[in-house]
PDB file of C-alpha atoms in Angstrom:
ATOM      1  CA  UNK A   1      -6.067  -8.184   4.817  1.00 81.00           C
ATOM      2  CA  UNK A   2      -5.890  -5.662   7.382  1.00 90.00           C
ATOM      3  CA  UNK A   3      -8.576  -3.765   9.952  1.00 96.00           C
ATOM      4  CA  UNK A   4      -7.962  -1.199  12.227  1.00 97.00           C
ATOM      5  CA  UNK A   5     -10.902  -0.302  14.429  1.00 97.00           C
ATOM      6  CA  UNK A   6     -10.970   3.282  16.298  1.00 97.00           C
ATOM      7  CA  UNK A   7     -14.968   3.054  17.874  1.00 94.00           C
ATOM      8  CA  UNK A   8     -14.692   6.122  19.350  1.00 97.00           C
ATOM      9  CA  UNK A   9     -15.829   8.742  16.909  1.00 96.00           C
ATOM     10  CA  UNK A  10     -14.840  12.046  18.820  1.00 97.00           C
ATOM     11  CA  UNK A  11     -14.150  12.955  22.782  1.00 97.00           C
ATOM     12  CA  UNK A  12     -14.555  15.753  24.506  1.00 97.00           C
ATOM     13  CA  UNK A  13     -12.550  16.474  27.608  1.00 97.00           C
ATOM     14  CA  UNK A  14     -11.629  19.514  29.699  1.00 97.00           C
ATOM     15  CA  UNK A  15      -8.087  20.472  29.818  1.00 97.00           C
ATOM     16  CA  UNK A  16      -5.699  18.728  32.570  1.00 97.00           C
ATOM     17  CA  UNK A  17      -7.876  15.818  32.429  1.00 97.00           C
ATOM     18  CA  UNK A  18      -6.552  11.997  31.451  1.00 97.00           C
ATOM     19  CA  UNK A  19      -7.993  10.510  27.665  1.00 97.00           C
ATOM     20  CA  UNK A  20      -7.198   7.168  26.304  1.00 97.00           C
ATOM     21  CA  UNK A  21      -8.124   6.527  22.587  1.00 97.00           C
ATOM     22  CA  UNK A  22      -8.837   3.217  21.976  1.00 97.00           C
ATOM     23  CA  UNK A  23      -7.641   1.157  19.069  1.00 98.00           C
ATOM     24  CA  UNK A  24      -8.544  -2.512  18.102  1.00 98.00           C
ATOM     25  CA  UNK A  25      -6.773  -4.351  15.018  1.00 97.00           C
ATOM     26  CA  UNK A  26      -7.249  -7.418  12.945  1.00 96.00           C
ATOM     27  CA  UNK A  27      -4.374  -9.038  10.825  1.00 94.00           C
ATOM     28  CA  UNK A  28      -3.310 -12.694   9.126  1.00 92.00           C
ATOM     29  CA  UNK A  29       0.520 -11.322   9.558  1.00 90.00           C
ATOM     30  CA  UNK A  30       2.557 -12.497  12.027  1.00 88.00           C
ATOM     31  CA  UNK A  31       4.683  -9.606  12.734  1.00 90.00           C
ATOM     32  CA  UNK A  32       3.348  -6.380  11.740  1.00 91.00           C
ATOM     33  CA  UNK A  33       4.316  -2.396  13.428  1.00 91.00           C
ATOM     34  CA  UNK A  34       1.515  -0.541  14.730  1.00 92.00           C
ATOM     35  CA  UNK A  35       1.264   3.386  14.588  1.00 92.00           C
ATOM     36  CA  UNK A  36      -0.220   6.765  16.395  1.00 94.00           C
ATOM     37  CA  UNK A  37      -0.511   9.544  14.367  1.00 94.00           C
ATOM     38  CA  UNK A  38      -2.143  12.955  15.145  1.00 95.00           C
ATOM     39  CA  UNK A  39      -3.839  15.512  12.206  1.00 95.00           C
ATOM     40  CA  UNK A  40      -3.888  19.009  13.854  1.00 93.00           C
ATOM     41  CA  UNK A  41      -6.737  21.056  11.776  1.00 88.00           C
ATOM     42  CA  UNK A  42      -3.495  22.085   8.775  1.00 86.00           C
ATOM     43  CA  UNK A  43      -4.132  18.419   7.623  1.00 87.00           C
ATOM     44  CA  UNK A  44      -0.379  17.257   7.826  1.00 89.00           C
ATOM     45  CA  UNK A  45      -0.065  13.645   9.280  1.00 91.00           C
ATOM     46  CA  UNK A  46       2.192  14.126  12.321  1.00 91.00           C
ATOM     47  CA  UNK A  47       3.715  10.691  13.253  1.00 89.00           C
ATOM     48  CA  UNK A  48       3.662  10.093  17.454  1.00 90.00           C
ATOM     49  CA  UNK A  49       4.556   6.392  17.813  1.00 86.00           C
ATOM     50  CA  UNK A  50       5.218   2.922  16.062  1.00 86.00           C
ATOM     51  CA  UNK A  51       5.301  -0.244  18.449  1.00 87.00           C
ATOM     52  CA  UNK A  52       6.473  -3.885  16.464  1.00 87.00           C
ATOM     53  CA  UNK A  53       4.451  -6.569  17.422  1.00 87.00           C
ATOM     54  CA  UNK A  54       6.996  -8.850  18.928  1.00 82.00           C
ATOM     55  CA  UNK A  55       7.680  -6.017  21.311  1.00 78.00           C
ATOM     56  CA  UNK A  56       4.376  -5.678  23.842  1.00 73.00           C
ATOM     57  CA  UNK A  57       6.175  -3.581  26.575  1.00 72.00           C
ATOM     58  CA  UNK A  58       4.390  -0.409  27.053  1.00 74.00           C
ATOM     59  CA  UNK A  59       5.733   2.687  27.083  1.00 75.00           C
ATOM     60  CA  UNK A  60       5.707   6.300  28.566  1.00 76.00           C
ATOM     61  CA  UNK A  61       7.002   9.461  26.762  1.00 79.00           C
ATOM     62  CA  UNK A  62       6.173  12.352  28.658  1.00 88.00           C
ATOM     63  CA  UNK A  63       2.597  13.404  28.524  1.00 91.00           C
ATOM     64  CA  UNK A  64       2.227  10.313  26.002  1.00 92.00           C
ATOM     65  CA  UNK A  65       1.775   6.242  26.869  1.00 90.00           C
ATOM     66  CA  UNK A  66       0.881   3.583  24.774  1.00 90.00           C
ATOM     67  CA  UNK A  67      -0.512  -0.055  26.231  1.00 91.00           C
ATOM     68  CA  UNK A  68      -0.447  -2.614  23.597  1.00 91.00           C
ATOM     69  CA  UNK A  69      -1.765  -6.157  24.167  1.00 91.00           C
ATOM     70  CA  UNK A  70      -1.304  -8.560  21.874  1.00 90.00           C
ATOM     71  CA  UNK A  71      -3.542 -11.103  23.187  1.00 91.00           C
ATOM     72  CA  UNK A  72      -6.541  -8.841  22.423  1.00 94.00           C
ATOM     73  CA  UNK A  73      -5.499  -6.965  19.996  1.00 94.00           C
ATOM     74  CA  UNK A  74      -5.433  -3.935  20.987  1.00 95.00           C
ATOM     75  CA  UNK A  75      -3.322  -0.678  20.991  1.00 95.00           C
ATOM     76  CA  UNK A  76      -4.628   2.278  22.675  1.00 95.00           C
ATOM     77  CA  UNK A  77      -3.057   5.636  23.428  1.00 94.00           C
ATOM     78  CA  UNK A  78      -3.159   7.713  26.699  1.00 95.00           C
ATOM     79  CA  UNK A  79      -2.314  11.389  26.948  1.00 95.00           C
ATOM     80  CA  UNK A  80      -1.891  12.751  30.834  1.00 95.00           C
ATOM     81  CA  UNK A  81      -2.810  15.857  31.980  1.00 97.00           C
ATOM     82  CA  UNK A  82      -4.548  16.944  28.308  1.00 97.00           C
ATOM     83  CA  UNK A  83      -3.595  20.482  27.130  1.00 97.00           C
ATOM     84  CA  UNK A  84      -5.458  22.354  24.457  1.00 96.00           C
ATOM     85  CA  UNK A  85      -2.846  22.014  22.137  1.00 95.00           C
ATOM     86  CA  UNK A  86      -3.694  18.209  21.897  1.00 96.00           C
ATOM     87  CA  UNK A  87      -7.072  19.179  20.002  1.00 97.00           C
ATOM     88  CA  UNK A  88      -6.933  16.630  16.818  1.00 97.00           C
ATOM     89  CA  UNK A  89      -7.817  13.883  15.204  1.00 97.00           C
ATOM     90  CA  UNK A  90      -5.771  11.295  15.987  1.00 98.00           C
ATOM     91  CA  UNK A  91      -5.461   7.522  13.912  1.00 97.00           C
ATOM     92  CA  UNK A  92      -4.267   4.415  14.278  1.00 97.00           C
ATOM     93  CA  UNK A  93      -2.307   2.227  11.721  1.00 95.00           C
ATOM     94  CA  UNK A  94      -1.440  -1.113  11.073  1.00 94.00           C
ATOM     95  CA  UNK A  95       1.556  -2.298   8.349  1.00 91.00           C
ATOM     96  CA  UNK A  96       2.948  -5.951   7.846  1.00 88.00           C
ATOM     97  CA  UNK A  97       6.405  -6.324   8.435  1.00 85.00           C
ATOM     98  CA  UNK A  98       6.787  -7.747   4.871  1.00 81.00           C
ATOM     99  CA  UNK A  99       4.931  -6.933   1.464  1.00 78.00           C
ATOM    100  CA  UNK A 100       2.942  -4.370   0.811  1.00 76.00           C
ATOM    101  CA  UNK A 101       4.177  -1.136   2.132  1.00 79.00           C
ATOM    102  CA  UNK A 102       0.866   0.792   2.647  1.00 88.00           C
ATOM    103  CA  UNK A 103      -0.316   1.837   6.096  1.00 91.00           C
ATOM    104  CA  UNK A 104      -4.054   0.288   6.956  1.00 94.00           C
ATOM    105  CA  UNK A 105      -5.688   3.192   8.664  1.00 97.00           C
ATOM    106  CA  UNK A 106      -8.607   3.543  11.378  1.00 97.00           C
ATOM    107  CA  UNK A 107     -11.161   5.528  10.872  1.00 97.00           C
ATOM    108  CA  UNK A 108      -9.852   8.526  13.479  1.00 97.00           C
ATOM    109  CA  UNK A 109     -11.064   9.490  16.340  1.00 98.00           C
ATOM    110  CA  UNK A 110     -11.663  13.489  17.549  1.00 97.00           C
ATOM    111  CA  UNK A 111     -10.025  15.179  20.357  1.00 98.00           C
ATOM    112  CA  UNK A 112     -11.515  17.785  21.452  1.00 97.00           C
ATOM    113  CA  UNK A 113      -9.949  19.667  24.430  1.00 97.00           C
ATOM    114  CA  UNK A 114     -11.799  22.338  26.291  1.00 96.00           C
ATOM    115  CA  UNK A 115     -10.031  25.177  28.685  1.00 94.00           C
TER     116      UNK A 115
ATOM    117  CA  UNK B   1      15.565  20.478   5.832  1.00 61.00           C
ATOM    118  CA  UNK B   2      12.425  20.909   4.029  1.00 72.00           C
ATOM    119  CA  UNK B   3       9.758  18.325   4.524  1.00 91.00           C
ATOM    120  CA  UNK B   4       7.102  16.653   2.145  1.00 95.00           C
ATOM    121  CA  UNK B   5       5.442  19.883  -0.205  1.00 96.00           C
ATOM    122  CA  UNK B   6       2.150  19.349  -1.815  1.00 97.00           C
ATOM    123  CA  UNK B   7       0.731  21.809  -4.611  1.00 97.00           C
ATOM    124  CA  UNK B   8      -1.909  23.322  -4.994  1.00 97.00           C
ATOM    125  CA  UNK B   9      -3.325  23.281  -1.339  1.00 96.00           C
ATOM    126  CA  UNK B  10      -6.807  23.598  -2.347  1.00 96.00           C
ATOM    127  CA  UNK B  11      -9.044  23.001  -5.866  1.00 96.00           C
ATOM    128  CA  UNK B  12     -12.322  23.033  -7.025  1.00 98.00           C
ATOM    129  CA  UNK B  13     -13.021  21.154 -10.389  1.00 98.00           C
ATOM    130  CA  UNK B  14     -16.226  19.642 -12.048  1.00 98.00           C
ATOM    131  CA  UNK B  15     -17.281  16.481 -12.922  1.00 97.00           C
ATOM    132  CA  UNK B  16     -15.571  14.845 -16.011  1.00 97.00           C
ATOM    133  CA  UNK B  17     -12.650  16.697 -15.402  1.00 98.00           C
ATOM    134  CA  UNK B  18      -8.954  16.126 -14.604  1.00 98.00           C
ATOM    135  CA  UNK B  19      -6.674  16.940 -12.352  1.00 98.00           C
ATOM    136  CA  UNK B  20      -3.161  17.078 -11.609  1.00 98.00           C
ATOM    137  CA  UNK B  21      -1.699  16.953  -7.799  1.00 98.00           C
ATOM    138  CA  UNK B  22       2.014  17.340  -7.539  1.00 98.00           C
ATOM    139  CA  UNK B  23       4.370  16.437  -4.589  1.00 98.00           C
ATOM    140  CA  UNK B  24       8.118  16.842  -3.102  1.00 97.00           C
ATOM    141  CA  UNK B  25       9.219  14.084  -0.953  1.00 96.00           C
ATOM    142  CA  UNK B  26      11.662  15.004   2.092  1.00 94.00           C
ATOM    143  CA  UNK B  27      14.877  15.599   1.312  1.00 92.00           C
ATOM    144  CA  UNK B  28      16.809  12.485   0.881  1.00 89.00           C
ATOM    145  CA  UNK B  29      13.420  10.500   0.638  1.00 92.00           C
ATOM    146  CA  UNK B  30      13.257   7.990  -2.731  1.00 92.00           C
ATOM    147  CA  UNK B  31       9.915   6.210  -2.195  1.00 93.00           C
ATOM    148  CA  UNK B  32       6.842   8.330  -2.644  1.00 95.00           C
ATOM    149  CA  UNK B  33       2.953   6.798  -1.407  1.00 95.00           C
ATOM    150  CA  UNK B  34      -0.360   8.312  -2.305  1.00 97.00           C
ATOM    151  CA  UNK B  35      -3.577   8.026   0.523  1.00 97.00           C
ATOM    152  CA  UNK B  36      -6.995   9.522  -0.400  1.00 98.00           C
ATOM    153  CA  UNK B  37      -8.582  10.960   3.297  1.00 97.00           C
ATOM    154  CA  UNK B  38     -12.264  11.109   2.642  1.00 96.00           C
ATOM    155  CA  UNK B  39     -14.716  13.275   4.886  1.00 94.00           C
ATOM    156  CA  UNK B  40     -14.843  11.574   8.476  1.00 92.00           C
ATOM    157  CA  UNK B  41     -12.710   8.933   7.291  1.00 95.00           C
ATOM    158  CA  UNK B  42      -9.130   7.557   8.034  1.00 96.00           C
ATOM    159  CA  UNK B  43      -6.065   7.558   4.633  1.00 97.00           C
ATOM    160  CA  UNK B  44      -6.375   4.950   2.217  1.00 97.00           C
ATOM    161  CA  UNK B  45      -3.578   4.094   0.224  1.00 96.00           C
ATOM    162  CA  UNK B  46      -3.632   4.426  -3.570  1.00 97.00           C
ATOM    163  CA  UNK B  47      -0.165   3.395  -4.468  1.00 96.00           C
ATOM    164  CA  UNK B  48       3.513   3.606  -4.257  1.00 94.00           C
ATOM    165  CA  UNK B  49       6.498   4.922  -6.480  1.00 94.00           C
ATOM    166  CA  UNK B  50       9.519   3.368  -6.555  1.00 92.00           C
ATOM    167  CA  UNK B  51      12.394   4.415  -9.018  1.00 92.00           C
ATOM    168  CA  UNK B  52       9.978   5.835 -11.409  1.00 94.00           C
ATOM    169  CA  UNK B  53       7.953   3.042 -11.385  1.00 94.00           C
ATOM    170  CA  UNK B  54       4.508   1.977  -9.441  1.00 93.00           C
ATOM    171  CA  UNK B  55       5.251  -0.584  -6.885  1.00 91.00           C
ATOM    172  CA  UNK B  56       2.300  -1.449  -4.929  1.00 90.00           C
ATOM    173  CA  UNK B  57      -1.211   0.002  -5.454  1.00 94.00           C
ATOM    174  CA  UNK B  58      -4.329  -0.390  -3.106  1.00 94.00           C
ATOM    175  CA  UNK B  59      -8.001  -0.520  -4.325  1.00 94.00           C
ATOM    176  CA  UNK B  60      -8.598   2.194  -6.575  1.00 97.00           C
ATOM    177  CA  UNK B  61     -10.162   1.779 -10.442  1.00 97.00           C
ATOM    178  CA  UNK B  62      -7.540   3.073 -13.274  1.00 96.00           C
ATOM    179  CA  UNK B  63      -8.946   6.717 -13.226  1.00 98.00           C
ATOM    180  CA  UNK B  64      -5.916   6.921 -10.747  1.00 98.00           C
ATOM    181  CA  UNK B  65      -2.831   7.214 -12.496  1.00 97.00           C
ATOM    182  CA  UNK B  66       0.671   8.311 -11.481  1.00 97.00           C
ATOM    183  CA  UNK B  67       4.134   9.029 -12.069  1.00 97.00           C
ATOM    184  CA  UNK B  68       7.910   9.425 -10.681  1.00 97.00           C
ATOM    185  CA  UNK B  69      10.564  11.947 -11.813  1.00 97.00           C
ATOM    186  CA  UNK B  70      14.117  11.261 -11.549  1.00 96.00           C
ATOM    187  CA  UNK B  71      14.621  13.786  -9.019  1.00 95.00           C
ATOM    188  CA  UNK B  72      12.030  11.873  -6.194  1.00 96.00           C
ATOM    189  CA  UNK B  73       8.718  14.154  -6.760  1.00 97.00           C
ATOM    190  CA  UNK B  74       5.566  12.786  -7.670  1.00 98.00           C
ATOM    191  CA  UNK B  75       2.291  13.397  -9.608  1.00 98.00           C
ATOM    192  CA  UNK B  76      -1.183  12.277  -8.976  1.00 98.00           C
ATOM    193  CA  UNK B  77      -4.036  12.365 -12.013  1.00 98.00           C
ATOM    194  CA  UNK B  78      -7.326  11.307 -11.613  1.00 98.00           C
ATOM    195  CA  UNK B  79      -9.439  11.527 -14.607  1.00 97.00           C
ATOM    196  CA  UNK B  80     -13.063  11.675 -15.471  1.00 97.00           C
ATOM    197  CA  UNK B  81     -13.490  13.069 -11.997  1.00 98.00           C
ATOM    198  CA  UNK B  82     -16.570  11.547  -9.847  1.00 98.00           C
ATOM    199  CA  UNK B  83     -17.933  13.810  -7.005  1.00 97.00           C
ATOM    200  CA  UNK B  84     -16.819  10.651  -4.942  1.00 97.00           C
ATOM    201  CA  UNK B  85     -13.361  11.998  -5.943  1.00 98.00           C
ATOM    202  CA  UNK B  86     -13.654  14.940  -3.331  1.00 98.00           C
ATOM    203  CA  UNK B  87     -11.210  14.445  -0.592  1.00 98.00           C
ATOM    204  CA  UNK B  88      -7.563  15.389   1.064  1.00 97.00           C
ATOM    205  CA  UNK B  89      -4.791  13.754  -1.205  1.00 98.00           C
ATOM    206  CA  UNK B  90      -2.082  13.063   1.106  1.00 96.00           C
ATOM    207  CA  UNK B  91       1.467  12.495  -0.353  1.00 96.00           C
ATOM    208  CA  UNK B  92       3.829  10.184   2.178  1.00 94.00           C
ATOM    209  CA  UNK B  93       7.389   9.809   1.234  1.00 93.00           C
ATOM    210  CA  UNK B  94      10.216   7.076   3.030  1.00 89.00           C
ATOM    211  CA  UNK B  95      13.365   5.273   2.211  1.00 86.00           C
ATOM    212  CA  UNK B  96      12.881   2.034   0.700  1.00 77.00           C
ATOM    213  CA  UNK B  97      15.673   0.786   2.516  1.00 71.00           C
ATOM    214  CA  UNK B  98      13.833   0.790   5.658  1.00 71.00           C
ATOM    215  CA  UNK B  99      11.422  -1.182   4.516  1.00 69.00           C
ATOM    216  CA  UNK B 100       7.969  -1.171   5.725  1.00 69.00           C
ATOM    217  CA  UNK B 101       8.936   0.422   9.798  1.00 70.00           C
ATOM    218  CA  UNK B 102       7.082   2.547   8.111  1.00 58.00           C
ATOM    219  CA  UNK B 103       7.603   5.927   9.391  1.00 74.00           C
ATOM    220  CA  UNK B 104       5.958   7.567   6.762  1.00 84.00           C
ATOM    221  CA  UNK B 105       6.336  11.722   6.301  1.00 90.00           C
ATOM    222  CA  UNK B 106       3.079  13.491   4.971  1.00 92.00           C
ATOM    223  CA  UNK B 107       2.376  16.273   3.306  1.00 93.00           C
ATOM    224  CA  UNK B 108      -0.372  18.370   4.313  1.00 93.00           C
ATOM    225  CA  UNK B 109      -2.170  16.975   1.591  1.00 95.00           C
ATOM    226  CA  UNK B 110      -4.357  19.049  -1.239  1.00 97.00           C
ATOM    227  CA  UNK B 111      -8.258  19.412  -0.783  1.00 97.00           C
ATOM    228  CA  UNK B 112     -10.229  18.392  -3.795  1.00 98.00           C
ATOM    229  CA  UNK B 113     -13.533  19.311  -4.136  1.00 98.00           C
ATOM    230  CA  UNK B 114     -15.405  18.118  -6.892  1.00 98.00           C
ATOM    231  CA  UNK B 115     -18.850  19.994  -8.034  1.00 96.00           C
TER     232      UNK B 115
END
């Protein structure tokens, strides 16, 4: 079985400032992809990121970087220089590479950016 | 190149009641996945559909029922509705060829309420 573990409930931040969302996982799998997705206030899923777990080098996308760590577990998403826009809920997922096809989902956490 | 549609966006029913939940996978898409998104909480799968057939199913009692047309779209029923039932009702569709990378596309998902 799978866990995903988002502690941080919501954030508040003003705009232009750095957030990281933090994102702690448990699985028996050896090999699994981990996933950022965003739900702006329409509801849709909006899919950011997906990392496989034999690949820990972190990356940047513009405003966007992701620092996973293996040895802890962990998978967290920063956004630079916040904008408004960003305002969301924002999840983390967890699927095996093999058998059942159903994304494990953390609880969310809440972005709230302030002008 | 229209992306995953969900009908009806929004519904009210009472409990002991049914209810129907419909969905159009992205063009091209064959798999089709069902997540319930409680209040506060993070998408938890209810099953998969496969060539017309359910394929994987998560942790949900047999109230949840579903089905497959030949052309890709999907239905979700829940029956003998519970106020428990109240949530989003997200509809993700994929390739099967690609396995389980994942990349799910949602829908925007329909709001039950149950009174």
């Amino acid at each position: 079985a799978q866990k995903v573990t988002q502690a941080q409930t919501e954030i508040s931040v003003v705009e232009k400032e750095d957030v990281t969302l933090d994102c702690v996982y448990e699985t028996r799998d050896t090999t699994y992809y981990l996933f950022w997705y965003k739900q702006p206030p329409s509801g849709e899923l909006v899919f950011l990121i997906r990392r496989n777990s034999f690949d820990e080098q972190n990356e940047i996308s513009g405003r966007y970087s992701w620092n996973f760590q293996k040895s802890t577990s962990s998978f967290n998403f920063t956004i630079t220089a916040s904008q408004v826009v960003d305002s969301a809920v924002y999840f983390c997922a967890l699927i095996p590479r093999t058998g059942r096809r159903a994304l494990t989902f953390g609880s969310g956490t809440r972005l709230q950016v302030q002008p | 190149d229209a992306g995953v549609t969900q009908s009806p966006t929004h519904l009210i029913k009472t409990r002991g009641q049914q209810v129907t939940l419909r969905c159009s996978p992205k063009s091209g898409h064959d798999t089709v996945s069902w997540y319930q998104q409680a209040l506060g909480q993070g998408p938890q799968f209810i099953f998969q559909y496969y060539e017309e057939e359910e394929r994987q199913r998560g942790n949900f009692p047999d109230r949840f029922s579903g089905h497959q047309f030949p052309n890709y779209s999907s239905e979700l029923n829940v029956n003998a509705l519970l106020l428990g039932d109240s949530a989003l009702y997200l509809c993700a569709s994929s390739l099967v060829q690609d396995g389980n990378t994942g990349e799910l596309f949602f829908g925007e998902g329909s709001r039950l309420t149950v009174l």
